Amino acid sequence: MSERQKTLQSHNRRIPDAEDSIAATSTATRLNVRTATVSKILNFSCVDGPGNRLVIFLQGCNYQCKSCHNPQTIDMCNHCGDCVETCPTNALTLISSKVIWDASLCSHCDNCLAVCPKQSSPKTQQYTVAEMLDVIRNNLFFISGITVTGGEATLQLGFIKGLFSAIKSSSDLQHLTCMIDSNGSLRTTSWAKLLPFTDGVMIDLKAWQEETHLWLTGRQHHRVFQSIELLVQHNKLYEVRLLHIPGKTDFDAEVDELASYLTQLPKDTRIKLNAFQHHGVTSEALTWETCQESDITHLANQLTERDVTNIVVPSVYL
């Protein structure tokens, strides 16, 4: 068994006392005013975790995936103002050297995304934890949980911790499950800050070989495996996601090692196979072959033959 396949050793936990409770109350008040840059809020989703979920898309990512289908969420707007004059509905204005977006005027033509030198989105909003709690309460009777995604959600760790801890300490919200969709690049010491308030995590495994992962994302993947192992240890790994790009990702070529690794995960961990499509992607990825149902079926069969279970395949190929 390789080092990255070994389960991390358990950490000793100190039992909280009364002073901890007082400190926790003060911390909760402070975290309640933390802000996040949000690119979108989806009031209802049934594909971002179990049940019906409110999904919060945070802006910013530390990967530069060639296959990204939301490339406008990677970089933060630098308020250059190039997009303002291109907006046909005057939803964008430059005030005090900052681009301000008026969602009520926006027609979502995406002219601003097309002209942005950074391919970033000016259509973001700042939310405090308290403001996001109001959004959640407005949708409370229609959802069973919250999922925070991105971009890369964990880049705004303080906001997630503040939001999840507030949910878990609120009598009207604590029944909601709190989940994170991540590329797995967060340090294990930082995961430790989130795990007490997090019910489950979905991790993207972009490629098996380091060389392939580096070429595809611009980053190494040792932390991805460390994250998976830590989440397994704490029973927080809900799903591992594999984006299959025919001829580009290496899951087919490395299926023996991949399957050996996946079979060591808890049996209830979902192995979700996603099919690469051209929707939203840019540059060279538009020339890549899209993933068909037959490609996913072949990969799923290869994994099943090697004893990988709980495989989830797409219901639609678009």
Tab-separated table of N, CA, C and O in Angstrom, residues 86-128:
chain	number	residue	atom	x	y	z
A	86	THR	N	-19.624	48.034	-21.967
A	86	THR	CA	-20.188	46.977	-22.817
A	86	THR	C	-21.541	46.491	-22.327
A	86	THR	O	-22.210	45.728	-23.018
A	87	CYS	N	-21.963	46.924	-21.142
A	87	CYS	CA	-23.217	46.437	-20.569
A	87	CYS	C	-24.405	47.154	-21.217
A	87	CYS	O	-24.553	48.378	-21.059
A	88	PRO	N	-25.279	46.442	-21.931
A	88	PRO	CA	-26.386	47.093	-22.648
A	88	PRO	C	-27.499	47.583	-21.732
A	88	PRO	O	-28.339	48.386	-22.152
A	89	THR	N	-27.526	47.134	-20.484
A	89	THR	CA	-28.603	47.532	-19.570
A	89	THR	C	-28.119	48.433	-18.438
A	89	THR	O	-28.873	48.702	-17.506
A	90	ASN	N	-26.852	48.863	-18.531
A	90	ASN	CA	-26.253	49.721	-17.495
A	90	ASN	C	-26.309	49.091	-16.103
A	90	ASN	O	-26.459	49.781	-15.087
A	91	ALA	N	-26.152	47.768	-16.080
A	91	ALA	CA	-26.137	47.068	-14.794
A	91	ALA	C	-24.795	47.200	-14.094
A	91	ALA	O	-24.677	46.888	-12.910
A	92	LEU	N	-23.774	47.684	-14.833
A	92	LEU	CA	-22.435	47.847	-14.264
A	92	LEU	C	-22.064	49.316	-14.240
A	92	LEU	O	-22.239	50.032	-15.233
A	93	THR	N	-21.563	49.760	-13.119
A	93	THR	CA	-21.081	51.140	-12.985
A	93	THR	C	-19.754	51.124	-12.249
A	93	THR	O	-19.484	50.219	-11.448
A	94	LEU	N	-18.929	52.136	-12.527
A	94	LEU	CA	-17.638	52.257	-11.860
A	94	LEU	C	-17.745	53.380	-10.837
A	94	LEU	O	-17.860	54.556	-11.193
A	95	ILE	N	-17.737	53.023	-9.579
A	95	ILE	CA	-17.903	53.977	-8.484
A	95	ILE	C	-16.717	53.851	-7.541
A	95	ILE	O	-16.448	52.768	-7.016
A	96	SER	N	-16.007	54.974	-7.356
A	96	SER	CA	-14.837	54.988	-6.464
A	96	SER	C	-13.865	53.873	-6.802
A	96	SER	O	-13.389	53.141	-5.928
A	97	SER	N	-13.595	53.727	-8.109
A	97	SER	CA	-12.637	52.746	-8.627
A	97	SER	C	-13.059	51.306	-8.371
A	97	SER	O	-12.223	50.408	-8.352
A	98	LYS	N	-14.357	51.083	-8.193
A	98	LYS	CA	-14.867	49.726	-8.031
A	98	LYS	C	-16.040	49.496	-8.971
A	98	LYS	O	-16.913	50.366	-9.114
A	99	VAL	N	-16.049	48.344	-9.623
A	99	VAL	CA	-17.163	47.976	-10.489
A	99	VAL	C	-18.310	47.475	-9.617
A	99	VAL	O	-18.139	46.529	-8.840
A	100	ILE	N	-19.469	48.109	-9.755
A	100	ILE	CA	-20.645	47.746	-8.975
A	100	ILE	C	-21.676	47.128	-9.907
A	100	ILE	O	-21.984	47.677	-10.966
A	101	TRP	N	-22.196	45.989	-9.507
A	101	TRP	CA	-23.182	45.266	-10.317
A	101	TRP	C	-24.566	45.389	-9.704
A	101	TRP	O	-24.751	45.116	-8.530
A	102	ASP	N	-25.530	45.807	-10.526
A	102	ASP	CA	-26.931	45.887	-10.105
A	102	ASP	C	-27.667	44.694	-10.704
A	102	ASP	O	-27.998	44.683	-11.898
A	103	ALA	N	-27.914	43.694	-9.888
A	103	ALA	CA	-28.522	42.454	-10.379
A	103	ALA	C	-29.912	42.686	-10.961
A	103	ALA	O	-30.331	41.963	-11.876
A	104	SER	N	-30.621	43.700	-10.466
A	104	SER	CA	-31.982	43.948	-10.934
A	104	SER	C	-32.020	44.449	-12.373
A	104	SER	O	-33.042	44.336	-13.049
A	105	LEU	N	-30.900	45.015	-12.860
A	105	LEU	CA	-30.835	45.523	-14.233
A	105	LEU	C	-30.185	44.535	-15.202
A	105	LEU	O	-30.270	44.705	-16.418
A	106	CYS	N	-29.554	43.508	-14.677
A	106	CYS	CA	-28.748	42.594	-15.489
A	106	CYS	C	-29.619	41.697	-16.366
A	106	CYS	O	-30.591	41.098	-15.883
A	107	SER	N	-29.267	41.594	-17.643
A	107	SER	CA	-29.960	40.693	-18.567
A	107	SER	C	-29.190	39.400	-18.772
A	107	SER	O	-29.609	38.540	-19.549
A	108	HIS	N	-28.032	39.284	-18.131
A	108	HIS	CA	-27.171	38.093	-18.209
A	108	HIS	C	-26.763	37.778	-19.647
A	108	HIS	O	-26.717	36.612	-20.055
A	109	CYS	N	-26.439	38.826	-20.375
A	109	CYS	CA	-25.949	38.652	-21.745
A	109	CYS	C	-24.501	38.173	-21.766
A	109	CYS	O	-24.016	37.663	-22.775
A	110	ASP	N	-23.801	38.386	-20.662
A	110	ASP	CA	-22.409	37.954	-20.476
A	110	ASP	C	-21.409	38.692	-21.362
A	110	ASP	O	-20.295	38.208	-21.595
A	111	ASN	N	-21.783	39.876	-21.844
A	111	ASN	CA	-20.810	40.710	-22.564
A	111	ASN	C	-19.613	41.031	-21.676
A	111	ASN	O	-18.470	41.091	-22.141
A	112	CYS	N	-19.884	41.228	-20.394
A	112	CYS	CA	-18.812	41.583	-19.454
A	112	CYS	C	-17.783	40.475	-19.343
A	112	CYS	O	-16.582	40.741	-19.197
A	113	LEU	N	-18.240	39.235	-19.406
A	113	LEU	CA	-17.307	38.109	-19.314
A	113	LEU	C	-16.450	38.008	-20.573
A	113	LEU	O	-15.271	37.656	-20.513
A	114	ALA	N	-17.060	38.337	-21.711
A	114	ALA	CA	-16.353	38.211	-22.989
A	114	ALA	C	-15.223	39.217	-23.136
A	114	ALA	O	-14.197	38.924	-23.754
A	115	VAL	N	-15.392	40.405	-22.531
A	115	VAL	CA	-14.386	41.461	-22.716
A	115	VAL	C	-13.366	41.510	-21.581
A	115	VAL	O	-12.345	42.193	-21.696
A	116	CYS	N	-13.606	40.791	-20.503
A	116	CYS	CA	-12.715	40.874	-19.345
A	116	CYS	C	-11.339	40.311	-19.681
A	116	CYS	O	-11.229	39.157	-20.121
A	117	PRO	N	-10.268	41.090	-19.473
A	117	PRO	CA	-8.909	40.587	-19.751
A	117	PRO	C	-8.555	39.375	-18.895
A	117	PRO	O	-7.728	38.559	-19.294
A	118	LYS	N	-9.162	39.256	-17.727
A	118	LYS	CA	-8.885	38.133	-16.817
A	118	LYS	C	-9.925	37.025	-16.939
A	118	LYS	O	-9.853	36.025	-16.235
A	119	GLN	N	-10.907	37.231	-17.835
A	119	GLN	CA	-12.029	36.307	-17.973
A	119	GLN	C	-12.713	36.083	-16.626
A	119	GLN	O	-13.156	34.981	-16.294
A	120	SER	N	-12.783	37.161	-15.847
A	120	SER	CA	-13.411	37.088	-14.537
A	120	SER	C	-14.816	37.673	-14.619
A	120	SER	O	-15.225	38.209	-15.643
A	121	SER	N	-15.543	37.556	-13.542
A	121	SER	CA	-16.909	38.064	-13.509
A	121	SER	C	-17.027	39.251	-12.559
A	121	SER	O	-16.610	39.164	-11.404
A	122	PRO	N	-17.624	40.356	-13.046
A	122	PRO	CA	-17.912	41.469	-12.148
A	122	PRO	C	-19.243	41.260	-11.426
A	122	PRO	O	-19.612	42.043	-10.558
A	123	LYS	N	-19.940	40.194	-11.794
A	123	LYS	CA	-21.280	39.936	-11.251
A	123	LYS	C	-21.186	39.117	-9.965
A	123	LYS	O	-21.701	38.008	-9.862
A	124	THR	N	-20.487	39.682	-9.004
A	124	THR	CA	-20.364	39.042	-7.698
A	124	THR	C	-20.940	39.962	-6.639
A	124	THR	O	-21.100	41.174	-6.859
A	125	GLN	N	-21.242	39.392	-5.496
A	125	GLN	CA	-21.777	40.170	-4.387
A	125	GLN	C	-21.109	39.734	-3.085
A	125	GLN	O	-20.698	38.578	-2.940
A	126	GLN	N	-21.012	40.670	-2.165
A	126	GLN	CA	-20.458	40.382	-0.846
A	126	GLN	C	-21.586	40.029	0.116
A	126	GLN	O	-22.596	40.723	0.186
A	127	TYR	N	-21.405	38.929	0.823
A	127	TYR	CA	-22.383	38.492	1.823
A	127	TYR	C	-21.679	38.305	3.155
A	127	TYR	O	-20.617	37.681	3.224
A	128	THR	N	-22.278	38.825	4.207
A	128	THR	CA	-21.832	38.451	5.543
A	128	THR	C	-22.502	37.135	5.911
A	128	THR	O	-23.460	36.696	5.249
